CSV table of C-alpha atoms in Angstrom, one decimal:
chain,number,residue,atom,x,y,z
L,41,PRO,CA,0.0,0.0,0.0
L,42,MET,CA,1.0,3.6,-0.5
L,43,PRO,CA,2.8,5.1,2.5
L,44,GLU,CA,0.8,7.7,4.4
L,45,HIS,CA,1.1,11.4,3.6
L,46,THR,CA,3.1,10.8,0.5
L,47,SER,CA,2.5,11.0,-3.3
L,48,PHE,CA,2.7,8.6,-6.2
L,49,PHE,CA,6.4,9.4,-6.5
L,50,SER,CA,7.1,8.1,-3.0
L,51,TYR,CA,5.1,5.0,-3.8
L,52,LEU,CA,7.1,4.6,-7.1
L,53,LEU,CA,10.4,4.9,-5.3
L,54,SER,CA,9.3,2.4,-2.6
L,55,LEU,CA,8.9,-0.2,-5.3
L,56,PHE,CA,12.7,-0.3,-5.6
L,57,PRO,CA,14.0,-1.5,-2.2
L,58,HIS,CA,17.6,-1.6,-3.5
L,59,LEU,CA,17.3,2.1,-4.3
L,60,GLY,CA,16.8,2.8,-0.6
L,61,GLU,CA,20.0,1.1,0.3
L,62,ASN,CA,22.0,3.1,-2.2
L,63,VAL,CA,20.4,6.3,-1.0
L,64,ARG,CA,22.0,5.9,2.4
L,65,ASN,CA,25.3,6.2,0.8
L,66,LEU,CA,24.5,9.9,-0.1
L,67,GLY,CA,25.2,10.8,3.6
L,68,HIS,CA,23.1,13.1,5.7
L,69,THR,CA,20.8,16.0,5.2
L,70,LEU,CA,21.4,19.5,6.5
L,71,GLN,CA,19.4,18.6,9.5
L,72,GLY,CA,21.9,15.8,10.3
L,73,ARG,CA,19.6,12.8,9.6
L,74,PRO,CA,20.3,10.1,7.0
L,75,VAL,CA,19.0,10.6,3.5
L,76,THR,CA,15.9,8.4,2.8
L,77,VAL,CA,13.9,7.5,-0.3
L,78,HIS,CA,11.3,10.1,0.7
L,79,ASP,CA,14.0,12.8,0.4
L,80,LEU,CA,14.3,12.0,-3.3
L,81,GLU,CA,10.6,12.7,-3.9
L,82,PRO,CA,11.0,16.4,-4.8
L,83,LEU,CA,13.9,15.5,-7.2
L,84,THR,CA,11.9,12.7,-8.7
L,85,ALA,CA,8.9,15.0,-9.2
L,86,SER,CA,11.2,17.7,-10.8
L,87,LEU,CA,12.6,15.1,-13.2
L,88,PHE,CA,9.1,14.2,-14.1
L,89,ILE,CA,8.2,17.8,-14.8
L,90,VAL,CA,11.3,18.2,-16.9
L,91,LEU,CA,10.4,15.2,-19.0
L,92,LEU,CA,6.8,16.3,-19.3
L,93,VAL,CA,7.7,19.8,-20.4
L,94,THR,CA,10.3,18.5,-22.9
L,95,GLY,CA,7.7,16.1,-24.4
L,96,LEU,CA,5.1,18.9,-24.7
L,97,ALA,CA,7.7,21.3,-26.1
L,98,LEU,CA,8.7,18.8,-28.8
L,99,ALA,CA,5.1,18.3,-29.7
L,100,VAL,CA,4.6,22.1,-30.1
L,101,ARG,CA,7.8,22.4,-32.1
L,102,SER,CA,6.6,19.8,-34.5
L,103,GLN,CA,3.4,21.8,-35.0
L,104,LEU,CA,5.4,25.0,-35.5
L,105,GLN,CA,7.5,23.4,-38.2
L,106,GLN,CA,4.4,23.0,-40.3
L,107,THR,CA,4.7,26.6,-41.6
L,108,GLU,CA,1.5,26.7,-43.5
L,109,SER,CA,-0.7,26.0,-40.4
L,110,ALA,CA,1.6,27.6,-37.9
L,111,VAL,CA,1.1,31.2,-39.2
L,112,VAL,CA,-2.7,30.9,-38.8
L,113,PRO,CA,-3.9,31.3,-35.2
L,114,GLU,CA,-6.0,28.4,-33.9
L,115,ALA,CA,-9.6,29.2,-33.0
L,116,LYS,CA,-9.6,27.2,-29.8
L,117,LEU,CA,-7.2,26.7,-27.0
L,118,SER,CA,-4.7,24.0,-27.9
L,119,LEU,CA,-1.2,23.0,-26.7
L,120,ARG,CA,0.4,25.4,-29.2
L,121,THR,CA,-1.8,28.4,-28.3
L,122,PHE,CA,-1.3,27.6,-24.6
L,123,PHE,CA,2.5,27.8,-24.9
L,124,GLU,CA,2.2,30.9,-27.1
L,125,LEU,CA,0.1,32.7,-24.5
L,126,LEU,CA,2.4,31.6,-21.6
L,127,VAL,CA,5.7,32.6,-23.2
L,128,GLY,CA,4.2,35.6,-24.9
L,129,MET,CA,2.9,37.0,-21.5
L,130,PHE,CA,6.4,36.9,-20.0
L,131,TYR,CA,8.0,38.2,-23.1
L,132,ASN,CA,5.7,41.2,-23.0
L,133,MET,CA,6.5,41.7,-19.3
L,134,LEU,CA,10.2,41.7,-20.1
L,135,LYS,CA,9.7,44.0,-23.1
L,136,ASP,CA,7.8,46.6,-21.0
L,137,MET,CA,10.5,46.4,-18.3
L,138,MET,CA,13.7,46.5,-20.3
L,139,GLY,CA,12.9,46.9,-24.0
L,140,PRO,CA,12.7,44.3,-26.8
L,141,THR,CA,16.4,43.8,-27.3
L,142,ARG,CA,17.2,42.8,-23.8
L,143,ALA,CA,13.8,41.0,-23.5
L,144,LYS,CA,14.8,38.6,-26.3
L,145,ARG,CA,18.2,38.1,-24.6
L,146,TYR,CA,16.8,37.1,-21.2
L,147,LEU,CA,13.6,35.4,-22.3
L,148,PRO,CA,15.2,31.9,-22.3
L,149,LEU,CA,16.0,32.1,-18.6
L,150,ILE,CA,12.7,33.7,-17.5
L,151,GLY,CA,10.6,31.6,-19.9
L,152,THR,CA,12.3,28.3,-18.6
L,153,CYS,CA,11.6,29.3,-15.0
L,154,ALA,CA,8.0,30.2,-15.9
L,155,VAL,CA,7.2,26.9,-17.6
L,156,PHE,CA,8.9,24.8,-15.0
L,157,ILE,CA,7.3,26.5,-12.0
L,158,PHE,CA,3.9,26.6,-13.7
L,159,PHE,CA,3.8,22.9,-14.3
L,160,SER,CA,5.4,22.2,-10.9
L,161,ASN,CA,2.8,24.2,-9.1
L,162,PHE,CA,-0.3,22.9,-11.0
L,163,ILE,CA,0.7,19.2,-10.7
L,164,GLY,CA,0.0,19.6,-7.0
L,165,LEU,CA,-3.7,20.1,-7.8
L,166,VAL,CA,-3.8,16.6,-9.2
L,167,PRO,CA,-4.8,14.1,-6.5
L,168,GLY,CA,-1.8,11.9,-5.5
L,169,PHE,CA,0.9,14.3,-6.7
L,170,SER,CA,3.0,16.6,-4.7
L,171,PRO,CA,4.3,19.8,-6.2
L,172,PRO,CA,8.1,19.9,-6.5
L,173,THR,CA,8.0,23.6,-5.6
L,174,SER,CA,6.7,22.8,-2.1
L,175,SER,CA,10.3,21.7,-1.3
L,176,TRP,CA,12.9,24.4,-0.5
L,177,SER,CA,15.7,22.4,-2.2
L,178,ILE,CA,13.9,22.8,-5.5
L,179,THR,CA,12.8,26.4,-5.2
L,180,PHE,CA,16.3,27.4,-3.9
L,181,GLY,CA,17.8,25.7,-6.9
L,182,CYS,CA,15.7,27.8,-9.2
L,183,ALA,CA,16.4,31.0,-7.3
L,184,PHE,CA,20.1,30.3,-7.1
L,185,ILE,CA,20.3,29.9,-10.8
L,186,VAL,CA,18.6,33.3,-11.2
L,187,PHE,CA,21.1,34.7,-8.6
L,188,LEU,CA,24.1,33.5,-10.6
L,189,ALA,CA,22.5,34.7,-13.8
L,190,PHE,CA,21.7,38.3,-12.9
L,191,ASN,CA,25.2,38.7,-11.3
L,192,TYR,CA,26.8,37.3,-14.4
L,193,TYR,CA,24.8,39.5,-16.7
L,194,GLY,CA,25.5,42.5,-14.5
L,195,LEU,CA,29.3,41.9,-14.6
L,196,LYS,CA,29.1,41.2,-18.4
L,197,GLU,CA,27.2,44.3,-19.2
L,198,ASN,CA,28.8,46.8,-16.8
L,199,GLY,CA,32.1,45.2,-15.7
L,200,MET,CA,33.4,46.4,-12.3
L,201,ALA,CA,30.9,49.3,-12.5
L,202,TYR,CA,28.3,46.7,-11.4
L,203,VAL,CA,30.3,46.1,-8.2
L,204,LYS,CA,30.9,49.8,-7.7
L,205,HIS,CA,27.2,50.4,-7.9
L,206,LEU,CA,26.7,48.4,-4.7
L,207,ALA,CA,28.8,51.1,-2.9
L,208,GLY,CA,26.3,53.8,-3.7
L,209,PRO,CA,26.8,57.2,-5.3
L,210,MET,CA,28.7,58.8,-2.4
L,211,PRO,CA,32.2,57.5,-1.6
L,212,VAL,CA,31.9,58.7,2.0
L,213,LEU,CA,29.0,56.4,2.7
L,214,ALA,CA,30.5,53.5,0.8
L,215,PRO,CA,31.8,51.6,3.9
L,216,LEU,CA,28.2,51.6,5.2
L,217,ILE,CA,26.2,51.1,2.0
L,218,PHE,CA,28.4,48.4,0.4
L,219,PRO,CA,27.9,45.7,3.1
L,220,ILE,CA,24.1,46.4,3.3
L,221,GLU,CA,23.8,46.2,-0.5
L,222,LEU,CA,25.9,43.1,-0.7
L,223,LEU,CA,23.9,41.4,2.1
L,224,SER,CA,20.6,42.4,0.4
L,225,THR,CA,21.8,41.0,-2.9
L,226,CYS,CA,22.9,37.7,-1.3
L,227,LEU,CA,19.5,37.4,0.4
L,228,ARG,CA,17.5,37.6,-2.8
L,229,PRO,CA,17.7,33.9,-3.7
L,230,ILE,CA,16.7,33.0,-0.1
L,231,THR,CA,13.6,35.2,0.0
L,232,LEU,CA,12.7,34.4,-3.6
L,233,SER,CA,12.8,30.6,-2.9
L,234,ILE,CA,11.1,30.7,0.6
L,235,ARG,CA,8.2,32.8,-0.7
L,236,LEU,CA,7.5,30.3,-3.4
L,237,MET,CA,8.0,27.2,-1.2
L,238,LEU,CA,5.8,28.4,1.7
L,239,ASN,CA,2.9,29.4,-0.6
L,240,MET,CA,2.9,26.1,-2.4
L,241,ALA,CA,3.5,23.9,0.7
L,242,VAL,CA,0.7,25.6,2.7
L,243,ASP,CA,-1.6,25.4,-0.3
L,244,HIS,CA,-0.9,21.7,-0.9
L,245,LEU,CA,-1.2,20.9,2.8
L,246,LEU,CA,-4.6,22.7,3.0
L,247,LEU,CA,-5.9,20.9,0.0
L,248,GLY,CA,-4.7,17.6,1.4
L,249,ILE,CA,-6.4,18.2,4.7
L,250,MET,CA,-9.7,19.1,3.1
L,251,THR,CA,-9.6,16.2,0.7
L,252,GLY,CA,-8.9,13.8,3.5
L,253,LEU,CA,-11.9,15.1,5.5
L,254,VAL,CA,-14.4,15.3,2.6
L,255,MET,CA,-13.6,13.9,-0.8
L,256,LEU,CA,-16.5,15.5,-2.7
L,257,ILE,CA,-17.5,19.1,-3.4
L,258,VAL,CA,-15.9,20.6,-0.3
L,259,PRO,CA,-12.3,20.7,-1.7
L,260,VAL,CA,-13.5,22.5,-4.9
L,261,PRO,CA,-13.2,26.0,-3.4
L,262,ILE,CA,-9.7,25.1,-2.1
L,263,MET,CA,-8.7,23.8,-5.5
L,264,MET,CA,-9.9,27.1,-7.0
L,265,LEU,CA,-7.9,29.0,-4.5
L,266,GLY,CA,-4.9,26.7,-5.2
L,267,THR,CA,-5.3,27.5,-8.9
L,268,LEU,CA,-5.1,31.2,-8.2
L,269,VAL,CA,-2.1,30.8,-5.8
L,270,SER,CA,-0.2,28.6,-8.3
L,271,ALA,CA,-0.7,31.1,-11.1
L,272,VAL,CA,0.2,34.1,-9.0
L,273,GLN,CA,3.4,32.5,-7.7
L,274,VAL,CA,4.6,31.9,-11.2
L,275,VAL,CA,4.2,35.6,-12.0
L,276,VAL,CA,5.7,36.8,-8.8
L,277,PHE,CA,8.8,34.6,-9.1
L,278,CYS,CA,9.4,35.6,-12.7
L,279,LEU,CA,8.6,39.3,-12.1
L,280,LEU,CA,11.1,39.6,-9.3
L,281,SER,CA,13.7,37.7,-11.3
L,282,SER,CA,13.2,40.0,-14.3
L,283,ILE,CA,13.5,43.0,-12.0
L,284,TYR,CA,16.8,41.7,-10.6
L,285,ILE,CA,18.2,41.2,-14.1
L,286,SER,CA,16.9,44.6,-15.2
L,287,LEU,CA,18.5,46.4,-12.3
L,288,ALA,CA,21.8,44.5,-12.8
L,289,THR,CA,22.1,45.3,-16.5
L,290,GLN,CA,20.5,48.7,-16.8
L,291,HIS,CA,23.3,51.1,-15.7
L,292,GLU,CA,25.5,50.9,-18.7
L,293,HIS,CA,22.6,51.7,-21.0
L,294,ASP,CA,20.8,54.2,-18.8
L,295,GLU,CA,23.9,55.9,-17.4
L,296,GLY,CA,22.7,55.4,-13.8
L,297,HIS,CA,19.2,56.8,-14.1
L,298,GLY,CA,17.8,53.5,-12.7
L,299,LYS,CA,14.7,53.1,-14.9
L,300,ALA,CA,14.7,50.1,-17.1
L,301,HIS,CA,11.3,51.1,-18.5
L,302,ASP,CA,12.7,54.3,-19.9
L,303,HIS,CA,15.5,52.4,-21.5
L,304,GLY,CA,12.9,50.2,-23.2
L,305,HIS,CA,11.4,53.2,-25.0
L,306,ALA,CA,14.9,54.4,-26.0
L,307,HIS,CA,15.6,51.0,-27.6
L,308,GLY,CA,12.4,51.1,-29.5
L,309,HIS,CA,14.1,52.8,-32.4
L,310,ALA,CA,16.7,50.0,-32.7
């Protein structure tokens, strides 16, 4: 039987007892306890999402390669139009924030985060599945990639001026401002990941409690709320990630004015 308070992924992992023996060789968790098969559940769920998204993306790509039908918008919602709407929404968000040139440059990162988090959040609404984004190890991994990316883009675009910007405009206050700005920058992946993890974990826990008490009708409002929370958290994560990238890369183009939106209008003539 399926272990209590776990998902189909835990049940799937429990079918391979030798896997549990090999997992112990991984050592201990940050809490100091031995690694178990249940600790692999978020990673297994994430791999499932990656395979699912890859399969759907290949299906959409095959449709787009049919040039005659691809240029004509479909009258109803399909897999192709769904991905067009999802990716288009975040591209427009980036374009309004930093202009079309930089939007196209950073869309692969933001778009990948959006698609992965979207499917990871919504799979938690399916009975028997646990959202990977309810685990801090998964959300921190996503946020840490964004952290490395916006710092890399900032150094690439502005060089050492990106580091000097952390010291503020006044050299006299640099010893005070630089540590604060550095700490604030380093805390971004932590706050970004914890915000996503807590919202999804609480939402999934609430849905599980209500479903366990009453299977019919009563969980429907909770599922509707979960749908809203799942969608909002995708937007919040990608919006904050886009802001971090925009702030890190804007200074060379805007000459320190600090408004990526104005830069987007300036690039409209390019």
